[in-house]
Short mmCIF file of C-alpha atoms and ligand atoms in Angstrom, two decimals:
data_model
loop_
_atom_site.label_atom_id
_atom_site.label_comp_id
_atom_site.label_asym_id
_atom_site.label_seq_id
_atom_site.Cartn_x
_atom_site.Cartn_y
_atom_site.Cartn_z
CA MET A 7 71.91 123.86 66.48
CA SER A 8 75.43 123.08 67.61
CA GLU A 9 78.42 125.34 67.81
CA ASN A 10 80.16 123.43 65.05
CA ASN A 11 83.47 125.23 64.91
CA THR A 12 84.47 124.50 68.48
CA GLU A 13 87.06 121.78 69.03
CA ILE A 14 85.85 119.50 71.84
CA ARG A 15 88.48 117.45 73.69
CA LYS A 16 86.26 114.76 75.23
CA GLY A 17 87.48 113.75 78.65
CA LEU A 18 89.98 116.64 78.46
CA ASN A 19 92.10 114.15 76.51
CA GLY A 20 95.49 115.69 75.79
CA VAL A 21 94.59 119.02 77.44
CA VAL A 22 97.29 120.53 79.66
CA VAL A 23 95.45 122.29 82.49
CA ASP A 24 98.20 123.61 84.78
CA TYR A 25 101.77 123.14 86.00
CA THR A 26 102.66 120.75 88.80
CA ALA A 27 105.95 120.11 90.59
CA VAL A 28 104.66 117.05 92.44
CA SER A 29 105.19 114.34 89.82
CA LYS A 30 105.88 113.85 86.16
CA VAL A 31 104.41 111.16 83.93
CA ASN A 32 106.40 110.80 80.73
CA PRO A 33 104.74 108.34 78.36
CA GLU A 34 107.52 108.69 75.79
CA THR A 35 110.23 107.40 78.12
CA ASN A 36 107.69 105.30 80.05
CA SER A 37 108.72 106.96 83.30
CA LEU A 38 107.16 108.40 86.41
CA THR A 39 109.05 110.63 88.83
CA TYR A 40 107.96 111.95 92.23
CA ARG A 41 109.61 115.33 92.86
CA GLY A 42 112.25 114.28 90.32
CA TYR A 43 112.97 110.79 91.66
CA PRO A 44 112.11 107.76 89.48
CA VAL A 45 109.40 105.76 91.19
CA GLN A 46 111.23 102.48 90.53
CA GLU A 47 114.19 103.78 92.58
CA LEU A 48 111.91 104.96 95.36
CA VAL A 49 110.33 101.49 95.50
CA GLU A 50 113.76 99.87 95.83
CA HIS A 51 115.33 102.24 98.35
CA CYS A 52 112.57 103.95 100.34
CA SER A 53 109.62 103.26 102.60
CA PHE A 54 106.14 104.65 102.03
CA GLU A 55 106.83 107.12 104.88
CA ASP A 56 109.90 108.47 103.02
CA VAL A 57 107.77 108.92 99.92
CA ALA A 58 104.93 110.66 101.79
CA TYR A 59 107.47 113.06 103.28
CA LEU A 60 108.99 113.64 99.83
CA LEU A 61 105.65 114.34 98.14
CA TRP A 62 104.59 116.83 100.80
CA ASN A 63 107.93 118.54 101.41
CA GLY A 64 109.72 118.26 98.08
CA GLU A 65 112.83 116.53 99.53
CA LEU A 66 113.61 113.11 100.92
CA PRO A 67 113.87 113.23 104.72
CA THR A 68 117.13 113.18 106.63
CA TRP A 69 117.38 110.54 109.35
CA ARG A 70 116.21 113.04 111.98
CA GLU A 71 113.33 114.30 109.81
CA PHE A 72 112.29 110.72 109.16
CA GLN A 73 112.17 109.98 112.90
CA GLU A 74 110.18 113.12 113.68
CA PHE A 75 107.78 112.51 110.81
CA GLY A 76 107.20 108.91 111.97
CA GLN A 77 106.54 110.06 115.53
CA ARG A 78 104.04 112.66 114.39
CA GLU A 79 102.24 110.18 112.15
CA ARG A 80 102.04 107.52 114.88
CA ALA A 81 100.72 110.03 117.41
CA LEU A 82 97.87 110.87 115.02
CA ARG A 83 96.78 107.24 114.50
CA PRO A 84 94.23 106.84 117.32
CA VAL A 85 90.60 107.22 116.22
CA THR A 86 87.75 108.29 118.49
CA ARG A 87 84.87 106.16 119.74
CA GLY A 88 82.61 108.54 117.77
CA LEU A 89 84.30 107.57 114.51
CA LEU A 90 84.14 103.86 115.27
CA ASP A 91 80.44 104.21 116.18
CA LEU A 92 79.82 106.06 112.90
CA ILE A 93 81.45 103.24 110.92
CA ALA A 94 79.58 100.59 112.92
CA SER A 95 76.28 102.36 112.16
CA LEU A 96 76.74 102.10 108.38
CA PRO A 97 75.14 99.14 106.58
CA LYS A 98 77.47 96.26 105.85
CA THR A 99 75.95 96.20 102.37
CA ALA A 100 77.56 99.59 101.65
CA HIS A 101 80.69 99.49 99.53
CA PRO A 102 83.80 100.17 101.70
CA MET A 103 84.58 103.16 99.45
CA ASP A 104 81.29 104.70 100.59
CA VAL A 105 82.30 104.07 104.19
CA VAL A 106 85.73 105.63 103.80
CA ARG A 107 84.19 108.61 101.95
CA THR A 108 81.67 109.11 104.78
CA ALA A 109 84.36 108.77 107.45
CA VAL A 110 86.58 111.43 105.83
CA SER A 111 83.63 113.78 105.45
CA TRP A 112 82.74 113.23 109.13
CA LEU A 113 86.34 113.93 110.20
CA GLY A 114 85.98 117.33 108.53
CA THR A 115 83.10 118.18 110.88
CA GLN A 116 85.32 117.41 113.88
CA ASP A 117 88.31 119.51 112.85
CA VAL A 118 88.27 123.13 113.98
CA THR A 119 91.05 123.98 111.50
CA ASN A 120 88.82 122.82 108.64
CA GLU A 121 88.39 126.26 107.06
CA ASP A 122 92.13 127.07 107.10
CA ASN A 123 93.64 126.41 103.68
CA GLY A 124 97.16 127.45 104.65
CA SER A 125 99.80 125.02 103.37
CA ASP A 126 101.00 123.92 106.82
CA THR A 127 97.43 123.20 107.93
CA VAL A 128 96.64 121.26 104.75
CA ARG A 129 99.83 119.19 105.16
CA ARG A 130 98.93 118.56 108.82
CA THR A 131 95.44 117.44 107.78
CA GLY A 132 96.98 115.21 105.13
CA LEU A 133 99.20 113.61 107.78
CA SER A 134 96.22 113.13 110.07
CA LEU A 135 94.24 111.44 107.29
CA LEU A 136 97.25 109.30 106.37
CA ALA A 137 97.51 108.24 110.01
CA LYS A 138 93.80 107.49 110.52
CA LEU A 139 92.70 105.98 107.20
CA PRO A 140 94.33 102.58 107.87
CA ALA A 141 92.34 102.21 111.12
CA ILE A 142 89.11 103.23 109.37
CA ILE A 143 89.61 100.74 106.54
CA ALA A 144 90.87 97.89 108.72
CA TYR A 145 87.98 98.30 111.18
CA ASP A 146 85.43 98.34 108.36
CA MET A 147 86.91 95.09 107.05
CA ARG A 148 86.91 93.40 110.46
CA ARG A 149 83.39 94.43 111.43
CA ARG A 150 82.09 92.71 108.30
CA HIS A 151 83.55 89.49 109.74
CA ASN A 152 82.05 90.33 113.17
CA LEU A 153 85.54 90.92 114.55
CA GLU A 154 86.58 93.56 117.08
CA PHE A 155 88.55 96.71 116.23
CA ILE A 156 92.30 96.36 116.74
CA PRO A 157 93.72 99.72 117.91
CA PRO A 158 96.71 100.97 115.93
CA SER A 159 100.22 100.01 116.95
CA ARG A 160 102.64 102.68 118.18
CA THR A 161 105.70 100.88 116.90
CA ARG A 162 104.88 99.47 113.48
CA ASP A 163 105.32 101.36 110.21
CA ILE A 164 102.25 102.25 108.13
CA ALA A 165 102.23 99.09 106.00
CA SER A 166 102.73 96.61 108.83
CA ASN A 167 100.36 98.55 111.10
CA PHE A 168 97.58 98.28 108.52
CA LEU A 169 98.10 94.53 108.08
CA TYR A 170 98.24 94.17 111.87
CA MET A 171 94.95 96.06 112.29
CA CYS A 172 93.38 93.77 109.66
CA PHE A 173 94.81 90.41 110.71
CA GLY A 174 96.28 90.76 114.21
CA ASP A 175 99.63 89.67 115.55
CA GLY A 176 99.53 85.88 115.10
CA PRO A 177 102.36 83.90 113.48
CA ASP A 178 100.41 83.62 110.19
CA SER A 179 99.53 87.30 110.02
CA PRO A 180 101.04 89.05 106.97
CA ALA A 181 101.87 91.84 109.43
CA ASN A 182 104.63 89.58 110.76
CA ASN A 183 105.93 88.47 107.38
CA MET A 184 108.62 90.84 106.13
CA ASP A 185 108.07 89.96 102.46
CA ASP A 186 104.34 90.62 102.73
CA VAL A 187 104.87 93.93 104.49
CA LYS A 188 107.43 94.93 101.87
CA ALA A 189 105.12 94.05 98.97
CA PHE A 190 102.30 96.01 100.57
CA ASP A 191 104.55 98.98 101.34
CA GLN A 192 105.77 99.02 97.74
CA SER A 193 102.19 99.04 96.46
CA LEU A 194 101.49 102.09 98.63
CA ILE A 195 104.51 103.88 97.12
CA LEU A 196 103.31 103.09 93.60
CA TYR A 197 99.75 104.20 94.34
CA ALA A 198 100.75 107.41 96.18
CA GLU A 199 100.75 109.86 93.27
CA HIS A 200 100.13 110.14 89.54
CA SER A 201 99.84 113.78 88.38
CA PHE A 202 96.45 115.02 87.09
CA ASN A 203 94.52 111.73 87.24
CA ALA A 204 90.72 111.95 87.62
CA SER A 205 90.59 111.87 91.43
CA THR A 206 93.46 114.32 91.91
CA PHE A 207 91.91 116.63 89.37
CA THR A 208 88.58 116.36 91.21
CA GLY A 209 90.37 117.39 94.41
CA ARG A 210 91.98 120.31 92.62
CA VAL A 211 88.65 121.46 91.14
CA ILE A 212 87.05 121.46 94.60
CA THR A 213 90.05 123.24 96.10
CA SER A 214 89.95 125.85 93.33
CA THR A 215 86.63 127.12 94.69
CA THR A 216 88.46 127.75 98.04
CA SER A 217 86.54 124.88 99.62
CA ASP A 218 88.24 122.90 102.42
CA VAL A 219 90.63 119.95 102.26
CA TYR A 220 88.16 117.38 103.66
CA SER A 221 85.66 118.31 100.94
CA ALA A 222 88.37 117.96 98.31
CA VAL A 223 89.49 114.55 99.61
CA THR A 224 85.88 113.36 99.96
CA GLY A 225 85.23 114.30 96.32
CA ALA A 226 88.47 112.66 95.23
CA ILE A 227 87.42 109.41 96.92
CA GLY A 228 84.17 109.53 94.93
CA ALA A 229 86.12 109.86 91.69
CA LEU A 230 88.53 107.08 92.61
CA LYS A 231 85.73 104.60 93.25
CA GLY A 232 84.83 104.18 89.57
CA ALA A 233 86.05 101.10 87.71
CA LEU A 234 87.77 103.21 85.04
CA HIS A 235 89.98 104.62 87.80
CA GLY A 236 90.78 103.08 91.23
CA GLY A 237 87.93 100.57 91.16
CA ALA A 238 89.86 98.65 88.52
CA ASN A 239 92.02 96.82 91.09
CA GLU A 240 88.89 95.14 92.49
CA ALA A 241 87.51 94.38 89.03
CA VAL A 242 90.81 92.69 88.09
CA MET A 243 90.48 90.19 90.91
CA HIS A 244 86.83 89.50 90.12
CA ASN A 245 87.98 88.65 86.59
CA PHE A 246 90.71 86.33 87.89
CA LEU A 247 88.16 84.51 90.04
CA GLU A 248 85.69 84.31 87.15
CA VAL A 249 88.30 82.70 84.88
CA ASP A 250 89.74 80.63 87.76
CA ASP A 251 91.86 78.45 85.48
CA PRO A 252 95.06 79.69 83.79
CA ALA A 253 94.34 77.37 80.84
CA LYS A 254 91.11 79.29 80.16
CA ALA A 255 92.64 82.76 80.46
CA GLU A 256 93.60 83.21 76.82
CA GLN A 257 90.18 82.26 75.45
CA TRP A 258 88.49 84.46 78.04
CA VAL A 259 90.50 87.46 76.87
CA LEU A 260 89.86 86.70 73.20
CA ASP A 261 86.09 86.40 73.79
CA LYS A 262 86.03 89.74 75.57
CA ALA A 263 88.09 91.36 72.83
CA ASP A 264 85.80 89.93 70.12
CA ASN A 265 82.81 91.39 71.95
CA LYS A 266 84.56 94.78 72.23
CA GLN A 267 84.36 94.55 76.02
CA LYS A 268 86.92 96.34 78.15
CA ILE A 269 89.15 94.29 80.41
CA MET A 270 89.91 96.05 83.66
CA GLY A 271 93.56 96.45 84.60
CA PHE A 272 94.60 97.16 80.99
CA GLY A 273 95.10 100.43 79.17
CA HIS A 274 95.83 103.93 80.35
CA ARG A 275 94.89 107.43 79.29
CA VAL A 276 98.49 108.65 79.32
CA TYR A 277 100.74 105.59 78.99
CA LYS A 278 100.38 103.94 75.62
CA LYS A 279 103.63 101.95 75.70
CA GLY A 280 103.10 100.44 79.14
CA ASP A 281 102.57 101.70 82.69
CA SER A 282 105.93 102.55 84.30
CA ARG A 283 104.71 101.24 87.69
CA VAL A 284 103.90 97.74 86.48
CA PRO A 285 107.41 96.13 86.53
CA SER A 286 107.93 97.02 90.23
CA MET A 287 104.47 95.83 91.25
CA GLU A 288 104.78 92.70 89.14
CA LYS A 289 107.99 91.80 91.00
CA ALA A 290 106.19 92.28 94.33
CA MET A 291 103.29 90.13 93.08
CA ARG A 292 105.62 87.27 92.07
CA ARG A 293 107.36 87.40 95.46
CA THR A 294 104.02 87.35 97.25
CA ALA A 295 102.84 84.42 95.13
CA ALA A 296 105.98 82.44 96.01
CA ASN A 297 105.15 82.85 99.72
CA HIS A 298 101.44 82.16 99.41
CA ASP A 299 101.14 79.24 97.01
CA GLY A 300 99.88 81.68 94.41
CA ASP A 301 101.29 80.09 91.27
CA LYS A 302 97.82 79.85 89.76
CA TRP A 303 97.33 83.63 89.90
CA VAL A 304 100.77 84.28 88.40
CA GLN A 305 100.03 81.93 85.51
CA MET A 306 96.69 83.63 85.03
CA TYR A 307 98.42 87.00 85.05
CA ASP A 308 100.96 85.88 82.45
CA ASN A 309 98.39 84.23 80.18
CA MET A 310 95.94 87.13 80.25
CA GLN A 311 98.67 89.66 79.66
CA ALA A 312 100.13 87.71 76.72
CA ALA A 313 96.71 87.19 75.11
CA MET A 314 95.76 90.84 75.54
CA GLU A 315 99.00 92.08 74.05
CA LYS A 316 98.80 89.69 71.12
CA ARG A 317 95.19 90.51 70.33
CA THR A 318 94.90 94.23 71.11
CA GLY A 319 98.40 95.52 71.84
CA ILE A 320 97.01 97.01 75.06
CA LEU A 321 99.30 96.65 78.07
CA PRO A 322 98.51 96.23 81.79
CA ASN A 323 98.33 99.10 84.26
CA LEU A 324 99.26 99.09 87.97
CA ASP A 325 95.91 97.61 89.02
CA PHE A 326 96.60 94.39 87.15
CA PRO A 327 99.43 93.14 89.42
CA ALA A 328 98.12 94.98 92.52
CA GLY A 329 94.75 93.17 92.58
CA PRO A 330 96.11 89.61 92.88
CA THR A 331 98.83 90.77 95.31
CA TYR A 332 96.24 92.11 97.75
CA TYR A 333 94.15 88.98 97.30
CA MET A 334 97.11 86.73 98.15
CA LEU A 335 97.74 88.83 101.28
CA GLY A 336 94.22 87.86 102.39
CA ILE A 337 92.56 91.24 101.92
CA ASP A 338 88.86 91.20 101.00
CA ILE A 339 88.36 92.39 97.41
CA PRO A 340 86.06 95.37 98.19
CA PHE A 341 88.89 96.83 100.26
CA PHE A 342 91.39 97.05 97.40
CA THR A 343 90.24 100.51 96.31
CA PRO A 344 90.12 101.88 99.89
CA ILE A 345 93.80 100.85 100.14
CA PHE A 346 94.40 102.98 97.07
CA VAL A 347 92.80 105.87 99.05
CA MET A 348 95.18 105.21 101.95
CA ALA A 349 98.13 105.81 99.61
CA ARG A 350 96.76 108.42 97.19
CA VAL A 351 95.66 110.72 100.02
CA VAL A 352 99.30 111.83 100.05
CA GLY A 353 99.25 112.82 96.38
CA TRP A 354 95.84 114.45 96.69
CA THR A 355 96.88 116.66 99.58
CA ALA A 356 100.22 117.56 97.94
CA HIS A 357 98.17 118.77 94.95
CA ILE A 358 95.70 120.60 97.20
CA VAL A 359 98.63 122.55 98.70
CA GLU A 360 99.90 123.34 95.21
CA GLN A 361 96.45 124.40 93.98
CA ASN A 362 95.92 126.66 96.99
CA GLU A 363 99.32 128.29 96.55
CA SER A 364 98.65 129.23 92.94
CA ASN A 365 94.90 129.17 92.65
CA ALA A 366 92.63 129.94 89.74
CA LEU A 367 89.02 128.81 89.75
CA ILE A 368 88.75 125.76 87.45
CA ARG A 369 85.76 126.46 85.26
CA PRO A 370 85.91 125.22 81.66
CA LEU A 371 83.51 126.11 78.86
CA SER A 372 81.03 123.93 77.02
CA ALA A 373 79.67 124.06 73.50
CA TYR A 374 75.87 124.12 73.49
CA ASN A 375 74.13 121.58 71.25
CA GLY A 376 70.55 121.76 72.56
CA GLU A 377 67.45 123.48 71.13
CA ASP A 378 67.71 126.94 69.52
CA GLN A 379 66.22 129.73 71.61
CA ARG A 380 62.41 129.37 71.87
CA VAL A 381 59.44 131.43 73.06
CA VAL A 382 57.70 130.11 76.17
CA GLU A 383 54.27 131.51 75.23
CA GLU A 384 54.29 129.63 71.91
CA ASN A 385 54.93 126.28 73.57
CA ILE A 386 53.33 126.26 77.02
CA GLY A 387 50.39 123.84 77.00
CA ARG A 388 47.64 126.15 78.41
N1 COA B 418 90.23 96.59 77.41
C1 COA B 418 89.86 96.54 76.12
N2 COA B 418 89.94 97.58 75.27
C2 COA B 418 90.44 98.73 75.77
C3 COA B 418 90.87 98.84 77.10
C4 COA B 418 90.74 97.73 77.92
N3 COA B 418 91.11 97.77 79.20
N4 COA B 418 91.31 100.09 77.31
C5 COA B 418 91.18 100.74 76.16
N5 COA B 418 90.65 99.92 75.23
C6 COA B 418 90.32 100.26 73.84
C7 COA B 418 88.96 100.94 73.80
O1 COA B 418 87.90 100.01 73.69
C8 COA B 418 89.11 101.84 72.61
O2 COA B 418 88.95 101.06 71.46
P1 COA B 418 88.23 101.69 70.15
O3 COA B 418 89.12 102.83 69.73
O4 COA B 418 88.21 100.54 69.18
O5 COA B 418 86.88 102.13 70.59
C9 COA B 418 90.57 102.27 72.68
O6 COA B 418 91.25 101.23 73.38
C10 COA B 418 90.76 103.59 73.41
O7 COA B 418 90.16 103.45 74.72
P2 COA B 418 89.50 104.65 75.51
O8 COA B 418 88.74 104.09 76.65
O9 COA B 418 88.77 105.55 74.58
O10 COA B 418 90.80 105.41 75.92
P3 COA B 418 91.08 106.18 77.24
O11 COA B 418 92.34 106.90 77.08
O12 COA B 418 89.88 106.97 77.66
O13 COA B 418 91.26 104.93 78.22
C11 COA B 418 91.14 103.94 80.33
C12 COA B 418 91.87 104.93 79.42
C13 COA B 418 92.02 103.70 81.55
C14 COA B 418 89.81 104.53 80.74
C15 COA B 418 90.90 102.61 79.55
O14 COA B 418 92.12 102.05 79.13
C16 COA B 418 90.14 101.61 80.41
O15 COA B 418 88.90 101.70 80.49
N6 COA B 418 90.85 100.63 81.05
C17 COA B 418 90.20 99.71 81.92
C18 COA B 418 90.00 100.30 83.32
C19 COA B 418 91.28 100.39 84.10
O16 COA B 418 92.05 99.45 84.17
N7 COA B 418 91.47 101.55 84.72
C20 COA B 418 92.64 101.81 85.54
C21 COA B 418 93.47 102.85 84.87
S1 COA B 418 94.99 103.07 85.74
#
């Protein structure tokens, strides 16, 4: 019954689908470059705004380009009453990823340039989404605590503006702590892009049909939500809270491994010798812990990682240090994956531009393994 001679690559594992000039993941050298620049160097020397500019335009900005880009992004931050009302109308039981997905889809209905897939328009839409997503996510978080919307700042950068819209301007707000802002900014850089991951590929598939950018980003958000992809950063923190005691971390890992259960925040489809983004994020996590009395989470991190490596040889991915970092900054766990959206929207839209500029409909084949052809009249029950 099946087409036995066909080689099936489940999950497209190892299949090269197309070229991209946006980023390169090299598992052999354990490296990731954005437009040719190692991500570790970008984390040390650049802001998230520099990296967004780089991913969209192919070059790091000059000082003047950086200023202009920042001005354009800040001018696009305000969100309408209609959008806030839409968010307020959604049940608080809905996962924040469903809210952000709905908000992006709604924004598409408001944009008269929606059907224009020209590269400049797509980049402009990407910038508009980059500017508005922090307000959408921060408002959704605040309304669940019955707190008012804080309108975006005109002076803060993206990272500090998001923390400000979540926590306000008080002396204890992470928005006013340079280390916290830096750690958050670095996480956005590390989350911004990662070649043909599942959500980016989803966006490219949708784009390949000549559909619009909002549809592609909405679909990409749906793909990112799953725990095997972006949802892992939330699952990591749930695990930390479940274990709750660094002394119990090793046994917890061993029990899971014995039961053949997956532990979120470990493993990667492409990296098999370690995720190149982890060392930078781990540094940011340790700095954040030092400022927030977070020694317990660092010990938990170390113990789980050591036990996992000893028992399975499987190494952590970016979500493993990112989850506890966001938690120590005071962010509610269900908002960890929406933050990933805030950053990855840059990568998605860079890929949408690339797909549009060299498009071929993405339509793979399948091998049929159902019933042989049958005759209806012989089987219909009357
Ligand atoms: N915990 C325990 N075992 C894991 C594991 C994990 N996190 N990740 C992979 N493995 C094991 C699998 O159980 C499988 O073992 P088996 O061969 O004995 O059945 C083997 O490693 C291969 O895993 P598989 O899921 O088939 O490989 P993949 O390339 O499809 O996996 C992921 C990639 C990311 C889906 C996988 O590592 C995973 O599910 N990780 C947890 C989710 C996560 O953190 N996602 C974020 C990715 S950035």
